[in-house]
XYZ file of C-alpha atoms in Angstrom:
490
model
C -27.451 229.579 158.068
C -24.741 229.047 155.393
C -21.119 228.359 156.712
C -19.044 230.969 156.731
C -15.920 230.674 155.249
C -13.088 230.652 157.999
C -9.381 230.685 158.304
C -6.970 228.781 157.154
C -8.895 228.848 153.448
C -10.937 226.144 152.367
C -10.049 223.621 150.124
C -9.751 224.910 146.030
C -13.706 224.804 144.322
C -13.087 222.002 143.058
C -13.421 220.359 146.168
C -15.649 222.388 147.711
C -18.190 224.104 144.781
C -21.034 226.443 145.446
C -24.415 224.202 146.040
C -25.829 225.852 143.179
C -24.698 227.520 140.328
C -26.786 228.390 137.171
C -25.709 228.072 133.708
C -27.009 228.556 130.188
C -24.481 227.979 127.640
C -25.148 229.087 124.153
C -25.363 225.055 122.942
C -28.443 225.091 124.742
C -30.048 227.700 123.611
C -29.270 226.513 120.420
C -30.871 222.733 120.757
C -33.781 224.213 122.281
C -34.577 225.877 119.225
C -34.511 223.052 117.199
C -36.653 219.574 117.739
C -33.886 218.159 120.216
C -35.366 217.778 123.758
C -32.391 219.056 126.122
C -32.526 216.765 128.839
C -29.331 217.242 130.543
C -29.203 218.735 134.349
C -28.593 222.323 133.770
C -27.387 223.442 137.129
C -24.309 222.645 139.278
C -24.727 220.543 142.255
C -22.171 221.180 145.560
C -18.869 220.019 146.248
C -17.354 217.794 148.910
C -18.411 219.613 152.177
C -21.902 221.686 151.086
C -24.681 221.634 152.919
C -27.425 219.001 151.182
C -30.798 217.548 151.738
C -30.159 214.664 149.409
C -27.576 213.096 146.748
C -29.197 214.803 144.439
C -27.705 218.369 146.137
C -24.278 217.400 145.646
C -21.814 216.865 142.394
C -20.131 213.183 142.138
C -20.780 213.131 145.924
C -23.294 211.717 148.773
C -25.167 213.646 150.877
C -23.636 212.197 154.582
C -26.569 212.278 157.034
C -25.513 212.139 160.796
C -26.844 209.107 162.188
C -26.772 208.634 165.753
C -24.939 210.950 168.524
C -25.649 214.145 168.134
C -28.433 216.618 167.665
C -27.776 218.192 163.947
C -29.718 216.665 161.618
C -28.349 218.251 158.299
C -26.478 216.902 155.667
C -23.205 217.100 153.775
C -21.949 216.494 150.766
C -18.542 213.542 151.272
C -17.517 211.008 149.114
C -16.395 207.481 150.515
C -12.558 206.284 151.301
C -10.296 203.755 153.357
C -7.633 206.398 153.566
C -6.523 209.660 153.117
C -4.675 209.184 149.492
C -8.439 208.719 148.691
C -9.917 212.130 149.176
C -9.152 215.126 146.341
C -6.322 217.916 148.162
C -7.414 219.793 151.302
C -9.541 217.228 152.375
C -9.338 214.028 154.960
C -10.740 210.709 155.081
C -13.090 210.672 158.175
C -15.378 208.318 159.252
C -15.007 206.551 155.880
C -15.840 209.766 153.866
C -13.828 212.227 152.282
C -14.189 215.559 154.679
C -12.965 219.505 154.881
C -10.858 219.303 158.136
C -12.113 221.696 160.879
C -9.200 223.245 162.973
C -10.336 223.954 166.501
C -8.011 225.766 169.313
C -8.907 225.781 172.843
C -7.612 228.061 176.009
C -7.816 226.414 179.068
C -7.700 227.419 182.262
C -5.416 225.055 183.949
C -3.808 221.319 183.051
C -5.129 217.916 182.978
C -3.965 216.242 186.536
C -5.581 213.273 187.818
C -6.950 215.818 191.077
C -7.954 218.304 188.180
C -11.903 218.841 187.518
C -13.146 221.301 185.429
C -10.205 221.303 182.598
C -10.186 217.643 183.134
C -13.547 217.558 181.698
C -13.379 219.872 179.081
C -10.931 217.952 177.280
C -12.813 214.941 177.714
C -15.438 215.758 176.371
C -13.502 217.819 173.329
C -11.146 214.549 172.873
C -14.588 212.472 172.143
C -16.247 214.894 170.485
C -13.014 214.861 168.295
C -12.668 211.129 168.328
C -16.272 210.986 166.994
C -15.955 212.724 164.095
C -12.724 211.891 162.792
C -12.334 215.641 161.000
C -11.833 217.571 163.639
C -7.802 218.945 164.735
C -7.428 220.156 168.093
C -4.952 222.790 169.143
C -5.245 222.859 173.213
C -3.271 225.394 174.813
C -3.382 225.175 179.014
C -2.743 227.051 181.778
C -3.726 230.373 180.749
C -4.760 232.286 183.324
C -7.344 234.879 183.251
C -6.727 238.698 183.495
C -5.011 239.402 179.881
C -4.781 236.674 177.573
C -5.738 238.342 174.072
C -2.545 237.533 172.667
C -2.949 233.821 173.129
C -6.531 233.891 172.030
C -4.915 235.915 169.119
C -1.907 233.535 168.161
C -4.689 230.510 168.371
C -7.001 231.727 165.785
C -4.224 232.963 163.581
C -4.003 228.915 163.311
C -7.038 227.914 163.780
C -10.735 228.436 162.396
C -12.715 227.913 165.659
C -11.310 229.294 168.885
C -12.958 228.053 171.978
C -12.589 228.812 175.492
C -13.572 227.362 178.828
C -14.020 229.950 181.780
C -16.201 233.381 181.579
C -13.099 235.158 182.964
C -12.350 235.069 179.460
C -15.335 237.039 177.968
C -14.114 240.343 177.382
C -10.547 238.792 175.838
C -12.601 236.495 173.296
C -14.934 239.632 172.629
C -11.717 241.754 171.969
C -10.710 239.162 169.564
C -13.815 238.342 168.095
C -13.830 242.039 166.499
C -9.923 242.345 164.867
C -10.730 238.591 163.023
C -13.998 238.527 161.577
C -12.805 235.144 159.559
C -12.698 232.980 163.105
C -15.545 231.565 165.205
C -15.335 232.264 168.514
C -16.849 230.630 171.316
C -16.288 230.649 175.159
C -18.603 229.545 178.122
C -20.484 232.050 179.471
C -21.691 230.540 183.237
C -25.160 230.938 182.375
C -25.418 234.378 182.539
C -27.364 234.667 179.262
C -25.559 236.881 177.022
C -26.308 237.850 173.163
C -23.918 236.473 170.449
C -22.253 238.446 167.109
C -21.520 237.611 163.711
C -18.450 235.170 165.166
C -18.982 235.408 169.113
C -21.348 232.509 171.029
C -21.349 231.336 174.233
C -22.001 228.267 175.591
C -22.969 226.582 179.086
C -24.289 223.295 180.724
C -26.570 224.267 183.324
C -25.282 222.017 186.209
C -27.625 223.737 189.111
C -30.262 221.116 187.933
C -27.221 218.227 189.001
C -26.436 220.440 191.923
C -30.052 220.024 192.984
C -29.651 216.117 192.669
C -26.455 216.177 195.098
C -28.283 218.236 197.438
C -30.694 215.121 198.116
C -28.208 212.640 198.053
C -26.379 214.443 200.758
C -28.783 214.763 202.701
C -29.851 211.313 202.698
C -25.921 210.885 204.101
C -25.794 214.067 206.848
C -27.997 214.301 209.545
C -27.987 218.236 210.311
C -25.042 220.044 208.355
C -23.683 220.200 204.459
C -20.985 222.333 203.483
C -19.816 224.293 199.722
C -16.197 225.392 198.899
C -17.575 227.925 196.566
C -15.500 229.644 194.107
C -15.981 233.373 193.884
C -19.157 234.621 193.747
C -21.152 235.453 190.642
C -24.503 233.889 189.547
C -23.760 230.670 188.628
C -22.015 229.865 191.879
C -25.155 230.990 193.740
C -27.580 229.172 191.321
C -25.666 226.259 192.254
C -25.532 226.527 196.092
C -29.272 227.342 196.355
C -29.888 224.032 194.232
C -28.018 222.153 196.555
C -29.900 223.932 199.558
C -33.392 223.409 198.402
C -32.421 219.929 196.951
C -31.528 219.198 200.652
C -34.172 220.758 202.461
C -36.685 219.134 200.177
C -35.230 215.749 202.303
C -35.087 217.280 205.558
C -36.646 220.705 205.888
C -34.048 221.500 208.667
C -30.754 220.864 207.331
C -28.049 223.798 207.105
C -25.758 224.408 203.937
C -22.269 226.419 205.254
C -20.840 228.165 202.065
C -17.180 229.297 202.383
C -15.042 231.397 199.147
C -11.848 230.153 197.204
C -12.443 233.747 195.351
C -11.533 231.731 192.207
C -11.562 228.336 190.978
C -9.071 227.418 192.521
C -5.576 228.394 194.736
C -3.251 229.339 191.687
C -0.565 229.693 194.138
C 2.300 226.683 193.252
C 2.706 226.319 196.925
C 0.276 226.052 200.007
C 0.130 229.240 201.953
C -3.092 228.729 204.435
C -1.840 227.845 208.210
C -4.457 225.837 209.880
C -4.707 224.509 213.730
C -7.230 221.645 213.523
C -9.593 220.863 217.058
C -7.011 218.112 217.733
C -3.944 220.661 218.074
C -2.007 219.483 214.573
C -0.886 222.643 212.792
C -0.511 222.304 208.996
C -0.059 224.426 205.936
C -2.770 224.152 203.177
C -3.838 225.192 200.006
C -7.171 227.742 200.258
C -9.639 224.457 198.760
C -7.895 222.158 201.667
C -7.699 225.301 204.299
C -12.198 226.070 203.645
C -12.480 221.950 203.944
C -10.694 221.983 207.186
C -12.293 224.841 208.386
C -15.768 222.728 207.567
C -14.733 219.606 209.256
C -14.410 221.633 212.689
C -17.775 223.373 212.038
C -19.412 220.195 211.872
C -20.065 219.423 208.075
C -21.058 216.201 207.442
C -20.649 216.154 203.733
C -18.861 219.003 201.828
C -19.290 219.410 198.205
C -17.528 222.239 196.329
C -17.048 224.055 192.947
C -13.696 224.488 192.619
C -11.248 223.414 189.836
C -9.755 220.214 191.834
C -10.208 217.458 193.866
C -7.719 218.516 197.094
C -10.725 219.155 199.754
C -12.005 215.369 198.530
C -8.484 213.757 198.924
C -7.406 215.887 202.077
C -10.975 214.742 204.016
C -10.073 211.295 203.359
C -6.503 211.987 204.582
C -7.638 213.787 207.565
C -10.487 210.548 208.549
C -7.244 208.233 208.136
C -5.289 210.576 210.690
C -8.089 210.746 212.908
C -8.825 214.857 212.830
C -12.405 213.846 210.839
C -14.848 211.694 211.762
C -15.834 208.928 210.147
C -19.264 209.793 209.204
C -17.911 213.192 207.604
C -17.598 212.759 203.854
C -16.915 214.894 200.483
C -18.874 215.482 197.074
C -16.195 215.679 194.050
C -16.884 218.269 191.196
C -16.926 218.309 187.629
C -15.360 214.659 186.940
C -17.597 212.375 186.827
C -15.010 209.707 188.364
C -13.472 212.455 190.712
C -14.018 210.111 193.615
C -11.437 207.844 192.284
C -7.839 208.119 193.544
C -4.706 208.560 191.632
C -5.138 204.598 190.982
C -8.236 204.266 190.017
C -9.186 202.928 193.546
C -13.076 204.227 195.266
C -12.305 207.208 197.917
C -14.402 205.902 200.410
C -15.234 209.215 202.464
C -16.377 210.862 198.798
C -20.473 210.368 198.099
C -19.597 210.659 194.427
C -19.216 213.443 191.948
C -21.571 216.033 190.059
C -20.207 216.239 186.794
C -20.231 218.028 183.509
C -20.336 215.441 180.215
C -19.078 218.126 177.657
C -18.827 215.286 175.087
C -22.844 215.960 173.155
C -22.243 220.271 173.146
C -18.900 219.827 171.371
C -19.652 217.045 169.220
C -23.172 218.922 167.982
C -21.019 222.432 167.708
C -18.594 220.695 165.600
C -21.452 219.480 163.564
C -23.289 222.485 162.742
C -20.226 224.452 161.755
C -19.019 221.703 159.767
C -22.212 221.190 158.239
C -23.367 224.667 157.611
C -25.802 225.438 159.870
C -24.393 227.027 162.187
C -26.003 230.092 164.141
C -23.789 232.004 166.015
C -26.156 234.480 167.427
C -27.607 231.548 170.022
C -25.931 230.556 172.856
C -25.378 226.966 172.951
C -27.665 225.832 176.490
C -27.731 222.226 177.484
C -29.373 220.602 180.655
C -29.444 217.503 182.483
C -31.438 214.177 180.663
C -32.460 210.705 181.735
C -29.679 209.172 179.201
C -26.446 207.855 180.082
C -24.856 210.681 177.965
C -26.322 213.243 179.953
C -24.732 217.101 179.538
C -24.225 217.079 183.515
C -25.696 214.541 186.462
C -24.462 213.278 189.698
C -22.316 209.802 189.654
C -22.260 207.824 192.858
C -19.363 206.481 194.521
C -19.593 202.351 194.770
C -17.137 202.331 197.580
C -19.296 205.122 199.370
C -22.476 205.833 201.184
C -24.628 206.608 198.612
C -27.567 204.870 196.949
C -27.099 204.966 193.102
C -30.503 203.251 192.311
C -31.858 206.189 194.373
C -30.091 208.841 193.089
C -30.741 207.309 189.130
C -34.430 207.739 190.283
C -33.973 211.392 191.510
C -32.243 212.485 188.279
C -34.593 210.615 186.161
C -37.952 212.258 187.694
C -36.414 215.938 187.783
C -35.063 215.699 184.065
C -38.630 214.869 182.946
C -40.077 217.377 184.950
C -42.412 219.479 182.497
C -44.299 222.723 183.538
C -41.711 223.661 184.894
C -38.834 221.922 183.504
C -35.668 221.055 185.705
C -33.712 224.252 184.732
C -36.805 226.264 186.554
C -38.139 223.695 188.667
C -35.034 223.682 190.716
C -35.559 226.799 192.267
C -39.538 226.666 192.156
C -41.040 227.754 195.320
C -42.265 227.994 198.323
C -39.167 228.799 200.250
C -37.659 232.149 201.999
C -34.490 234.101 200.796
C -31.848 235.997 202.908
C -33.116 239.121 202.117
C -31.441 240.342 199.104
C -33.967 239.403 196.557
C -34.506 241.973 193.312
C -37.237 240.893 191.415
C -37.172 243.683 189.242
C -33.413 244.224 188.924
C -33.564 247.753 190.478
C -30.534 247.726 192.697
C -32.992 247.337 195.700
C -33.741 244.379 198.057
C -37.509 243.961 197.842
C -39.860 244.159 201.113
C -41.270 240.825 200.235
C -38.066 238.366 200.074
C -40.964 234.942 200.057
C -40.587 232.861 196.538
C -44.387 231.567 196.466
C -45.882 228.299 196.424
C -45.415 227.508 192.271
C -43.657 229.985 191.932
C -40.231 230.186 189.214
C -37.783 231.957 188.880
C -37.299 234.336 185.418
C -34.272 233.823 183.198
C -33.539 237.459 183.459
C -33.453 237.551 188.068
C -31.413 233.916 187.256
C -29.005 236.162 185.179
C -28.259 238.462 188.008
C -28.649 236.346 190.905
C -27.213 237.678 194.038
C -29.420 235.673 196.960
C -29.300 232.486 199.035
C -32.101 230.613 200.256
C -33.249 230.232 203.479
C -30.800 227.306 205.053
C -27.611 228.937 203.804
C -25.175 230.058 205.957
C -22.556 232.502 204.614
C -19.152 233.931 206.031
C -18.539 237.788 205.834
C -18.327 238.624 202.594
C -22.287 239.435 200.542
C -22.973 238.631 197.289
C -22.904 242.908 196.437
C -19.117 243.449 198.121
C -17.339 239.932 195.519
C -14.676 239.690 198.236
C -11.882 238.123 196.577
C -10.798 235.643 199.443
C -13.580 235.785 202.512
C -13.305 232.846 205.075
């Protein structure tokens, strides 16, 4: 697919010429009527930035093929430099080549902290990505809460030609905004809930349930009887992820229990705890909702608790609580989304955290940039990555050296499931046999179905995976169903 030409304008066409452009000029015409041989090149080759195949494609330029790093194969037309005083107007020297600049905003859900996950890793892996290339500009904006954020998604691609952002919540905003600015790219994770793309809409996702299913075994080589999940509201994706972690467990011991307990978002967004909490021991203390659910587990009995949140505070508060004595000391956390989330604020092991399951946004934002840049970009396909056996795997499980876990163990886990063909992981994490709590809709009518067994062999479809609103057998849930989306159950 040719590039589309974005806001702010590309460089003059001089820089930045058509790839092919056909002329006949009278003087031809002329010596090809007489015995002169006309041996000159009579078309136009492309300008610094066109999509090539070879040097041949491109005018007082090299075609730049990509290497090593990233998945896009295609070529572009650059010419070499040490700086940028080297490169003709509008464009940068990158990588040692004279490049077109790609401006990329990004909303964010909350700010980089050293206890922050999911944001944490999304700029990460954008900074890398960015870092990589050399012509990419980055335009983060943070701390924009879903509910109503077209304006800011609005004010970013006035000054920007990609807009990115990194929560569903912000679908219908990004859609909005998507149709007044048909000049922008716009791109936002979509949870894996598999959803069409337009002209300049795509969404994007690394399906984590496959590391989910890794931590799941890994715990329960830890617990004896009892995991817990901090879950964050529920859609989906969250319960994709829980029954993962269920069947991962149960595929170690058939017996274990998973307790599931509801932020109702990613996190607490209040600026203060509000969450009153008496633990077994009589202490009385005031919590934020992630540290309030993690208490609540320690009493219950959970010997490791994992969650999806946003932050680390139920990993640091269960090591604060085992150093006050109100946890014991074979009770231990699972941190999310950074893959060094079970380090403390100075760098030191947390030695009640198992480890982290992680997102490594770094190879989807480093191949996006690529195929825009490089013109072959199509933004009718979602952008779907899943784990690998490589050390720059889109998502995995990272154990903690100062805690319980067995890397070489867990290395092996991960390794056998991400070459898993026939199924492969994404399905085979959810393969049968196993039973479901009884809200199972194969066929997406609305209605539970008598038969609520997954069979021996048996996958799930994309399209149930989409809509999934059913735990496994093993899960144990507080009041709220999947059908009611209670915004704050305990």
């Amino acid at each position: 697919m040719q590039r589309r030409i974005l806001s702010p304008p590309l460089p003059e066409a001089s820089t930045r010429a058509p790839r092919r452009r056909h002329f006949w000029p009278a003087l031809a015409v002329a010596l090809l009527g007489s015995s002169c041989s006309l041996l000159a090149r009579t078309e136009v080759a492309g300008g610094l930035g066109s999509s090539c195949t070879s040097d041949a494609d491109c005018q007082a330029a090299k075609c730049a093929i990509p290497t090593s790093g990233t998945a896009i194969t295609a070529g572009i037309c650059a010419t070499s430099c040490t700086s940028d005083s080297d490169c003709p107007t509008g464009t940068v020297c990158a990588k040692a080549l004279c490049q077109v600049p790609l401006t990329v905003g990004v909303a964010l859900t909350g700010n980089v902290t050293e206890i922050e996950g999911w944001t944490f890793a999304h700029v990460q892996g954008l900074d890398k990505a960015a870092a990589d290339l050399g012509y990419v500009k980055l335009d983060k904006r943070f701390g924009l809460i879903p509910g109503n954020v077209l304006s800011d998604i609005t004010a970013i691609a006035q000054k920007n030609q990609v807009v990115l952002g990194n929560t569903v919540d912000y679908i219908p905003d990004f859609q909005s905004a998507a149709q007044a600015s048909a000049r922008n790219n716009f791109l936002c994770a979509d949870d894996g809930v598999y959803m069409r793309g337009t002209a300049n809409f795509t969404t994007y996702w690394i399906h984590r349930a496959q590391a989910w299913y890794v931590a799941g075994k890994v715990a329960a080589t830890v617990a004896k009887a009892r995991l817990g999940v901090i879950s964050a509201f529920i859609n989906p994706e969250t319960v994709f992820d829980v029954n993962a972690f269920t069947l991962g467990a149960r595929s170690v011991k058939p017996s274990i229990v998973v307790e599931v307990r509801h932020l109702g978002f990613w996190y607490d967004i209040n600026d203060t705890p509000i969450y009153n909490y008496t633990h077994k021991g009589g202490l009385t203390k005031t919590y934020y909702r992630e540290e309030y659910l993690a208490a609540l587990m320690l009493d219950s009995g959970c010997e490791v608790i994992a969650h999806l949140g946003n932050t680390q505070r139920s990993v640091r508060l269960i090591e604060n609580l085992r150093a006050a004595g109100l946890a014991r000391s074979d009770q231990y956390s699972f941190a999310n989304d950074n893959q060094t989330g079970y380090l403390d604020g100075i760098g030191q092991p947390i030695r009640s955290c198992v480890g982290a399951i992680y997102e490594n946004w770094q190879p989807l934002y480093r191949d996006l940039f690529e195929s825009i840049h490089r013109g072959v970009f199509d933004p009718y396909k979602s952008l779907d990555y899943d784990l690998n056996d490589t050390e720059a795997s889109p998502t995995g499980v990272s154990i903690n050296p100062g805690g319980p876990g067995d890397s070489v163990s867990a290395r092996k886990i991960t390794q056998d499931l991400a070459r898993a063909v026939n199924p492969p992981a994404r399905q085979r994490v959810l393969q049968g046999p196993y039973l479901t709590n009884g809200q199972r809709d194969r066929n997406l009518d609305g209605i539970p179905d008598p038969d609520q067994s997954v069979a021996a062999g048996e996958v799930i479809s994309v399209a149930e995976a989409s809509k999934m609103c059913w735990y496994v057998q093993g899960v144990e849930i507080g009041r709220a169903s999947c059908r009611e989306r209670v915004s704050s159950p305990v």
